[in-house]
PDB file of C-alpha atoms in Angstrom:
ATOM      1  CA  GLU A   1      -6.843 -18.384  21.465  1.00  0.00           C
ATOM      2  CA  ALA A   2     -10.258 -18.197  21.948  1.00  0.00           C
ATOM      3  CA  GLY A   3     -12.649 -17.407  18.894  1.00  0.00           C
ATOM      4  CA  VAL A   4     -15.212 -14.963  18.208  1.00  0.00           C
ATOM      5  CA  THR A   5     -18.680 -16.147  20.627  1.00  0.00           C
ATOM      6  CA  GLN A   6     -22.322 -15.386  20.081  1.00  0.00           C
ATOM      7  CA  SER A   7     -25.154 -15.930  21.882  1.00  0.00           C
ATOM      8  CA  PRO A   8     -27.475 -17.016  21.777  1.00  0.00           C
ATOM      9  CA  ARG A   9     -27.175 -19.850  19.232  1.00  0.00           C
ATOM     10  CA  TYR A  10     -30.951 -19.695  18.109  1.00  0.00           C
ATOM     11  CA  ALA A  11     -33.630 -17.466  18.793  1.00  0.00           C
ATOM     12  CA  VAL A  12     -37.479 -18.149  18.209  1.00  0.00           C
ATOM     13  CA  LEU A  13     -39.945 -15.327  18.086  1.00  0.00           C
ATOM     14  CA  GLN A  14     -43.358 -13.959  17.263  1.00  0.00           C
ATOM     15  CA  GLU A  15     -43.684 -11.038  15.238  1.00  0.00           C
ATOM     16  CA  GLY A  16     -43.584  -7.760  17.048  1.00  0.00           C
ATOM     17  CA  GLN A  17     -41.126  -9.260  19.766  1.00  0.00           C
ATOM     18  CA  ALA A  18     -37.763  -8.086  20.589  1.00  0.00           C
ATOM     19  CA  VAL A  19     -34.349  -9.801  20.633  1.00  0.00           C
ATOM     20  CA  SER A  20     -30.731  -9.040  21.402  1.00  0.00           C
ATOM     21  CA  PHE A  21     -27.782 -10.787  19.797  1.00  0.00           C
ATOM     22  CA  TRP A  22     -24.444 -10.507  21.993  1.00  0.00           C
ATOM     23  CA  CYS A  23     -20.941 -10.828  20.507  1.00  0.00           C
ATOM     24  CA  ASP A  24     -17.471 -11.064  22.343  1.00  0.00           C
ATOM     25  CA  PRO A  25     -14.941 -10.462  19.519  1.00  0.00           C
ATOM     26  CA  ILE A  26     -11.086 -11.781  19.337  1.00  0.00           C
ATOM     27  CA  SER A  27      -8.959 -10.335  22.106  1.00  0.00           C
ATOM     28  CA  GLY A  28      -7.486  -7.681  20.673  1.00  0.00           C
ATOM     29  CA  HIS A  29      -9.314  -7.092  17.314  1.00  0.00           C
ATOM     30  CA  ASP A  30     -10.192  -3.686  16.978  1.00  0.00           C
ATOM     31  CA  THR A  31     -12.948  -3.812  14.369  1.00  0.00           C
ATOM     32  CA  LEU A  32     -16.134  -5.874  14.849  1.00  0.00           C
ATOM     33  CA  TYR A  33     -18.827  -6.653  12.342  1.00  0.00           C
ATOM     34  CA  TRP A  34     -22.434  -7.650  12.077  1.00  0.00           C
ATOM     35  CA  TYR A  35     -23.484  -9.398   9.122  1.00  0.00           C
ATOM     36  CA  GLN A  36     -27.158 -10.888   8.223  1.00  0.00           C
ATOM     37  CA  GLN A  37     -27.019 -14.112   6.462  1.00  0.00           C
ATOM     38  CA  PRO A  38     -30.866 -15.371   5.154  1.00  0.00           C
ATOM     39  CA  ARG A  39     -31.392 -18.685   4.252  1.00  0.00           C
ATOM     40  CA  ASP A  40     -29.640 -19.785   1.098  1.00  0.00           C
ATOM     41  CA  GLN A  41     -27.967 -16.073   0.512  1.00  0.00           C
ATOM     42  CA  GLY A  42     -24.480 -14.785   1.287  1.00  0.00           C
ATOM     43  CA  PRO A  43     -23.943 -12.759   4.567  1.00  0.00           C
ATOM     44  CA  GLN A  44     -24.670  -9.091   3.761  1.00  0.00           C
ATOM     45  CA  LEU A  45     -23.206  -6.359   6.091  1.00  0.00           C
ATOM     46  CA  LEU A  46     -25.446  -4.403   8.739  1.00  0.00           C
ATOM     47  CA  VAL A  47     -23.075  -2.233  10.691  1.00  0.00           C
ATOM     48  CA  TYR A  48     -19.210  -2.329  11.900  1.00  0.00           C
ATOM     49  CA  PHE A  49     -17.328  -0.699  14.572  1.00  0.00           C
ATOM     50  CA  ARG A  50     -13.462   0.298  15.029  1.00  0.00           C
ATOM     51  CA  ASP A  51     -13.314   0.271  18.635  1.00  0.00           C
ATOM     52  CA  GLU A  52     -16.183   1.943  19.824  1.00  0.00           C
ATOM     53  CA  ALA A  53     -17.170   4.051  17.168  1.00  0.00           C
ATOM     54  CA  VAL A  54     -19.646   3.145  14.737  1.00  0.00           C
ATOM     55  CA  ILE A  55     -17.817   3.153  10.927  1.00  0.00           C
ATOM     56  CA  ASP A  56     -20.824   2.607   9.222  1.00  0.00           C
ATOM     57  CA  ASN A  57     -24.510   1.432   9.766  1.00  0.00           C
ATOM     58  CA  SER A  58     -26.000   2.363   6.635  1.00  0.00           C
ATOM     59  CA  GLN A  59     -27.308  -0.439   6.006  1.00  0.00           C
ATOM     60  CA  LEU A  60     -29.080  -1.180   9.243  1.00  0.00           C
ATOM     61  CA  PRO A  61     -32.761  -0.794   9.440  1.00  0.00           C
ATOM     62  CA  SER A  62     -32.468   2.089  11.889  1.00  0.00           C
ATOM     63  CA  ASP A  63     -36.140   2.120  12.794  1.00  0.00           C
ATOM     64  CA  ARG A  64     -36.021  -1.544  14.442  1.00  0.00           C
ATOM     65  CA  PHE A  65     -32.324  -2.439  14.514  1.00  0.00           C
ATOM     66  CA  SER A  66     -29.558  -1.076  16.866  1.00  0.00           C
ATOM     67  CA  ALA A  67     -25.818  -1.864  17.513  1.00  0.00           C
ATOM     68  CA  VAL A  68     -23.695  -0.632  20.163  1.00  0.00           C
ATOM     69  CA  ARG A  69     -20.127  -1.559  21.020  1.00  0.00           C
ATOM     70  CA  PRO A  70     -19.841   0.478  24.426  1.00  0.00           C
ATOM     71  CA  LYS A  71     -16.528  -0.224  25.538  1.00  0.00           C
ATOM     72  CA  GLY A  72     -14.833  -1.531  21.914  1.00  0.00           C
ATOM     73  CA  THR A  73     -14.823  -4.993  23.106  1.00  0.00           C
ATOM     74  CA  ASN A  74     -18.600  -6.655  23.532  1.00  0.00           C
ATOM     75  CA  SER A  75     -20.925  -5.686  20.988  1.00  0.00           C
ATOM     76  CA  THR A  76     -25.012  -5.832  20.840  1.00  0.00           C
ATOM     77  CA  LEU A  77     -27.076  -5.856  17.839  1.00  0.00           C
ATOM     78  CA  LYS A  78     -30.973  -5.475  18.878  1.00  0.00           C
ATOM     79  CA  ILE A  79     -33.881  -5.777  17.133  1.00  0.00           C
ATOM     80  CA  GLN A  80     -36.981  -3.915  18.362  1.00  0.00           C
ATOM     81  CA  SER A  81     -39.921  -5.144  16.723  1.00  0.00           C
ATOM     82  CA  ALA A  82     -39.284  -8.580  14.670  1.00  0.00           C
ATOM     83  CA  LYS A  83     -40.739  -9.235  11.401  1.00  0.00           C
ATOM     84  CA  GLN A  84     -40.795 -12.530   9.387  1.00  0.00           C
ATOM     85  CA  GLY A  85     -38.330 -10.973   6.759  1.00  0.00           C
ATOM     86  CA  ASP A  86     -35.825 -10.848   9.965  1.00  0.00           C
ATOM     87  CA  THR A  87     -35.338 -14.573   9.848  1.00  0.00           C
ATOM     88  CA  ALA A  88     -31.701 -15.028   8.824  1.00  0.00           C
ATOM     89  CA  THR A  89     -28.466 -16.101  10.834  1.00  0.00           C
ATOM     90  CA  TYR A  90     -26.694 -13.220  12.565  1.00  0.00           C
ATOM     91  CA  LEU A  91     -23.256 -13.402  12.329  1.00  0.00           C
ATOM     92  CA  CYS A  92     -20.293 -11.334  13.958  1.00  0.00           C
ATOM     93  CA  ALA A  93     -17.072 -11.274  12.792  1.00  0.00           C
ATOM     94  CA  SER A  94     -13.848  -9.172  14.176  1.00  0.00           C
ATOM     95  CA  SER A  95     -10.153  -8.573  12.892  1.00  0.00           C
ATOM     96  CA  ARG A  96      -7.370  -6.113  13.135  1.00  0.00           C
ATOM     97  CA  ASP A  97      -7.808  -4.462   9.846  1.00  0.00           C
ATOM     98  CA  LYS A  98      -4.443  -2.881   9.953  1.00  0.00           C
ATOM     99  CA  ASN A  99      -2.272  -6.077   9.736  1.00  0.00           C
ATOM    100  CA  ASN A 100      -4.279  -7.092   6.520  1.00  0.00           C
ATOM    101  CA  GLN A 101      -6.171  -9.937   8.322  1.00  0.00           C
ATOM    102  CA  ALA A 102      -9.367 -11.382   7.495  1.00  0.00           C
ATOM    103  CA  PRO A 103     -12.324 -11.149   9.458  1.00  0.00           C
ATOM    104  CA  LEU A 104     -13.057 -14.199  11.482  1.00  0.00           C
ATOM    105  CA  PHE A 105     -16.629 -15.146  11.899  1.00  0.00           C
ATOM    106  CA  GLY A 106     -18.428 -16.158  15.305  1.00  0.00           C
ATOM    107  CA  GLU A 107     -21.115 -19.395  14.742  1.00  0.00           C
ATOM    108  CA  GLY A 108     -23.926 -16.986  14.458  1.00  0.00           C
ATOM    109  CA  THR A 109     -27.383 -16.616  15.856  1.00  0.00           C
ATOM    110  CA  ARG A 110     -29.902 -18.350  14.003  1.00  0.00           C
ATOM    111  CA  LEU A 111     -33.071 -16.171  14.479  1.00  0.00           C
ATOM    112  CA  SER A 112     -36.427 -17.604  13.370  1.00  0.00           C
ATOM    113  CA  VAL A 113     -39.704 -15.013  13.501  1.00  0.00           C
ATOM    114  CA  LEU A 114     -43.318 -16.459  13.169  1.00  0.00           C
TER     115      LEU A 114
ATOM    116  CA  GLY B   1     -21.434  -0.385  -6.301  1.00  0.00           C
ATOM    117  CA  ASP B   2     -19.073  -3.653  -5.876  1.00  0.00           C
ATOM    118  CA  SER B   3     -20.035  -6.980  -6.864  1.00  0.00           C
ATOM    119  CA  VAL B   4     -18.920 -10.083  -6.774  1.00  0.00           C
ATOM    120  CA  THR B   5     -19.994 -13.032  -9.480  1.00  0.00           C
ATOM    121  CA  GLN B   6     -19.366 -16.715  -8.777  1.00  0.00           C
ATOM    122  CA  THR B   7     -20.085 -20.452 -10.146  1.00  0.00           C
ATOM    123  CA  GLU B   8     -23.735 -20.373  -9.886  1.00  0.00           C
ATOM    124  CA  GLY B   9     -25.360 -22.830  -7.629  1.00  0.00           C
ATOM    125  CA  LEU B  10     -23.851 -26.448  -7.452  1.00  0.00           C
ATOM    126  CA  VAL B  11     -20.975 -27.822  -8.493  1.00  0.00           C
ATOM    127  CA  THR B  12     -20.613 -31.653  -8.370  1.00  0.00           C
ATOM    128  CA  LEU B  13     -17.546 -33.847  -8.541  1.00  0.00           C
ATOM    129  CA  THR B  14     -16.342 -37.045  -8.073  1.00  0.00           C
ATOM    130  CA  GLU B  15     -13.701 -37.442  -5.522  1.00  0.00           C
ATOM    131  CA  GLY B  16      -9.904 -37.247  -6.722  1.00  0.00           C
ATOM    132  CA  LEU B  17     -10.970 -35.038  -9.784  1.00  0.00           C
ATOM    133  CA  PRO B  18      -9.815 -31.258 -10.152  1.00  0.00           C
ATOM    134  CA  VAL B  19     -11.765 -28.413  -8.468  1.00  0.00           C
ATOM    135  CA  MET B  20     -12.426 -25.042 -10.297  1.00  0.00           C
ATOM    136  CA  LEU B  21     -14.654 -22.637  -8.498  1.00  0.00           C
ATOM    137  CA  ASN B  22     -14.938 -19.308 -10.191  1.00  0.00           C
ATOM    138  CA  CYS B  23     -14.796 -15.948  -8.774  1.00  0.00           C
ATOM    139  CA  THR B  24     -14.569 -12.618 -10.647  1.00  0.00           C
ATOM    140  CA  TYR B  25     -15.197  -9.124  -9.514  1.00  0.00           C
ATOM    141  CA  GLN B  26     -16.408  -5.548 -10.155  1.00  0.00           C
ATOM    142  CA  THR B  27     -15.248  -2.956  -8.269  1.00  0.00           C
ATOM    143  CA  ILE B  28     -13.333   0.714  -8.246  1.00  0.00           C
ATOM    144  CA  TYR B  29     -11.224  -0.281  -6.015  1.00  0.00           C
ATOM    145  CA  SER B  30      -7.646   0.161  -7.129  1.00  0.00           C
ATOM    146  CA  ASN B  31      -6.647  -2.335  -4.294  1.00  0.00           C
ATOM    147  CA  PRO B  32      -8.594  -5.017  -3.816  1.00  0.00           C
ATOM    148  CA  PHE B  33      -8.716  -7.504  -1.362  1.00  0.00           C
ATOM    149  CA  LEU B  34     -10.055 -10.905  -2.218  1.00  0.00           C
ATOM    150  CA  PHE B  35     -11.009 -13.626  -0.008  1.00  0.00           C
ATOM    151  CA  TRP B  36     -12.200 -17.400  -0.260  1.00  0.00           C
ATOM    152  CA  TYR B  37     -14.540 -18.084   3.183  1.00  0.00           C
ATOM    153  CA  VAL B  38     -15.636 -22.081   3.099  1.00  0.00           C
ATOM    154  CA  GLN B  39     -19.155 -22.413   5.042  1.00  0.00           C
ATOM    155  CA  HIS B  40     -20.106 -26.368   6.222  1.00  0.00           C
ATOM    156  CA  LEU B  41     -23.872 -27.044   6.982  1.00  0.00           C
ATOM    157  CA  ASN B  42     -25.018 -25.152  10.113  1.00  0.00           C
ATOM    158  CA  GLU B  43     -21.475 -23.818  10.753  1.00  0.00           C
ATOM    159  CA  SER B  44     -20.028 -20.048  10.084  1.00  0.00           C
ATOM    160  CA  PRO B  45     -18.041 -19.152   7.250  1.00  0.00           C
ATOM    161  CA  ARG B  46     -14.549 -19.824   7.719  1.00  0.00           C
ATOM    162  CA  LEU B  47     -11.519 -18.200   6.167  1.00  0.00           C
ATOM    163  CA  LEU B  48      -9.749 -20.175   3.227  1.00  0.00           C
ATOM    164  CA  LEU B  49      -7.830 -18.117   1.424  1.00  0.00           C
ATOM    165  CA  LYS B  50      -6.453 -14.369   0.931  1.00  0.00           C
ATOM    166  CA  SER B  51      -4.697 -12.173  -1.404  1.00  0.00           C
ATOM    167  CA  PHE B  52      -4.250  -8.646  -2.406  1.00  0.00           C
ATOM    168  CA  THR B  53      -0.937  -9.224  -4.477  1.00  0.00           C
ATOM    169  CA  ASP B  54      -1.419  -9.513  -8.087  1.00  0.00           C
ATOM    170  CA  ASN B  55      -0.724 -12.797  -9.972  1.00  0.00           C
ATOM    171  CA  LYS B  56       0.947 -14.465  -7.025  1.00  0.00           C
ATOM    172  CA  ARG B  57      -0.266 -18.055  -5.944  1.00  0.00           C
ATOM    173  CA  THR B  58      -1.681 -18.398  -2.516  1.00  0.00           C
ATOM    174  CA  GLU B  59      -2.217 -21.698  -1.160  1.00  0.00           C
ATOM    175  CA  HIS B  60      -3.937 -23.322   2.047  1.00  0.00           C
ATOM    176  CA  GLN B  61      -4.901 -26.648   3.017  1.00  0.00           C
ATOM    177  CA  GLY B  62      -4.723 -27.763  -0.491  1.00  0.00           C
ATOM    178  CA  PHE B  63      -6.294 -25.038  -2.440  1.00  0.00           C
ATOM    179  CA  HIS B  64      -4.760 -22.467  -4.208  1.00  0.00           C
ATOM    180  CA  ALA B  65      -5.851 -18.934  -5.630  1.00  0.00           C
ATOM    181  CA  THR B  66      -4.345 -16.115  -7.725  1.00  0.00           C
ATOM    182  CA  LEU B  67      -5.590 -12.811  -7.976  1.00  0.00           C
ATOM    183  CA  HIS B  68      -5.281 -11.464 -11.692  1.00  0.00           C
ATOM    184  CA  LYS B  69      -6.297  -7.818 -11.784  1.00  0.00           C
ATOM    185  CA  SER B  70      -6.068  -7.380 -15.138  1.00  0.00           C
ATOM    186  CA  SER B  71      -8.945 -10.231 -15.604  1.00  0.00           C
ATOM    187  CA  SER B  72     -10.831  -9.057 -11.859  1.00  0.00           C
ATOM    188  CA  SER B  73     -10.584 -13.121 -11.286  1.00  0.00           C
ATOM    189  CA  PHE B  74      -9.618 -14.827  -8.372  1.00  0.00           C
ATOM    190  CA  HIS B  75     -10.449 -18.265  -8.832  1.00  0.00           C
ATOM    191  CA  LEU B  76     -10.603 -21.448  -6.629  1.00  0.00           C
ATOM    192  CA  GLN B  77      -8.688 -24.174  -7.378  1.00  0.00           C
ATOM    193  CA  LYS B  78      -7.733 -27.832  -6.193  1.00  0.00           C
ATOM    194  CA  SER B  79      -5.795 -30.523  -7.799  1.00  0.00           C
ATOM    195  CA  SER B  80      -8.116 -33.465  -6.399  1.00  0.00           C
ATOM    196  CA  ALA B  81     -11.238 -33.340  -4.723  1.00  0.00           C
ATOM    197  CA  GLN B  82     -11.799 -35.012  -1.270  1.00  0.00           C
ATOM    198  CA  LEU B  83     -15.388 -36.027   0.305  1.00  0.00           C
ATOM    199  CA  SER B  84     -14.757 -33.580   3.089  1.00  0.00           C
ATOM    200  CA  ASP B  85     -14.431 -30.802   0.684  1.00  0.00           C
ATOM    201  CA  SER B  86     -18.390 -30.565   0.271  1.00  0.00           C
ATOM    202  CA  ALA B  87     -19.692 -27.478   1.518  1.00  0.00           C
ATOM    203  CA  LEU B  88     -20.474 -23.858   0.472  1.00  0.00           C
ATOM    204  CA  TYR B  89     -17.389 -21.666  -1.043  1.00  0.00           C
ATOM    205  CA  TYR B  90     -17.884 -18.157  -0.867  1.00  0.00           C
ATOM    206  CA  CYS B  91     -16.012 -15.459  -2.722  1.00  0.00           C
ATOM    207  CA  ALA B  92     -15.723 -11.795  -1.032  1.00  0.00           C
ATOM    208  CA  LEU B  93     -13.961  -8.496  -1.455  1.00  0.00           C
ATOM    209  CA  SER B  94     -12.798  -5.840   0.176  1.00  0.00           C
ATOM    210  CA  ASP B  95     -11.039  -2.454  -0.426  1.00  0.00           C
ATOM    211  CA  ARG B  96      -7.318  -2.985   1.242  1.00  0.00           C
ATOM    212  CA  ASP B  97      -7.274   0.956   1.369  1.00  0.00           C
ATOM    213  CA  SER B  98      -9.884   1.810   3.205  1.00  0.00           C
ATOM    214  CA  GLY B  99      -8.278   0.546   6.090  1.00  0.00           C
ATOM    215  CA  TYR B 100     -11.236  -2.196   6.759  1.00  0.00           C
ATOM    216  CA  ASN B 101     -12.468  -5.249   5.584  1.00  0.00           C
ATOM    217  CA  LYS B 102     -16.043  -5.088   5.082  1.00  0.00           C
ATOM    218  CA  LEU B 103     -16.622  -7.789   2.884  1.00  0.00           C
ATOM    219  CA  THR B 104     -18.764  -8.104  -0.060  1.00  0.00           C
ATOM    220  CA  PHE B 105     -19.888 -11.728  -0.731  1.00  0.00           C
ATOM    221  CA  GLY B 106     -20.933 -13.748  -3.709  1.00  0.00           C
ATOM    222  CA  LYS B 107     -23.785 -15.391  -3.782  1.00  0.00           C
ATOM    223  CA  GLY B 108     -21.927 -18.739  -2.903  1.00  0.00           C
ATOM    224  CA  THR B 109     -21.033 -21.884  -4.620  1.00  0.00           C
ATOM    225  CA  VAL B 110     -22.351 -25.460  -3.007  1.00  0.00           C
ATOM    226  CA  LEU B 111     -19.615 -27.870  -4.139  1.00  0.00           C
ATOM    227  CA  LEU B 112     -20.776 -31.665  -3.606  1.00  0.00           C
ATOM    228  CA  VAL B 113     -18.021 -34.309  -4.053  1.00  0.00           C
ATOM    229  CA  SER B 114     -19.317 -37.991  -4.537  1.00  0.00           C
ATOM    230  CA  PRO B 115     -17.234 -41.054  -4.280  1.00  0.00           C
TER     231      PRO B 115
END
């Protein structure tokens, strides 16, 4: 079974630039989570979906961050105008929560904003 | 809100000694779901253990933990540390009754096993 796939693996930006992260969850997983993991900190939830619906995006900095999952499969997380404080690893996880499964994580995208 | 507290910072052990990483949590959930994830350098978190059953030991890859709701704890243990156990360990919490496993992570504990 293929795992959660994320791309790109790395991104380096100047402040003010835009960037998109892409996530392909495990087939059959209806729930998808995006986490931000700053260096030397634990992952922090940004947004999550059940199928194509956003369940909770209250932790997403809405003025610059957006996330979509239009067909209930792949998802894209976008930062419109990156800031140095956005430097972190962005992790995507998926699960079938109804079956008491634990979220499984992708390899992440490591973002550096200069 | 919910919170998870872990053994802080760095735990150093000699190979062969037992491992004990503490995890306690605070939550309003009546049905908490606890997880341990392990993260090796430059990798993503990988599930190690999970449990929502009170007072039942769960085991995987030589590690074990027991959820104790009375003390809000889910400590990670292993009888004999191996060099390959060196990694960052996260304890995490979700609400099983919500139907979603959005995770609240602790700050993580670095385990360093030396020869």
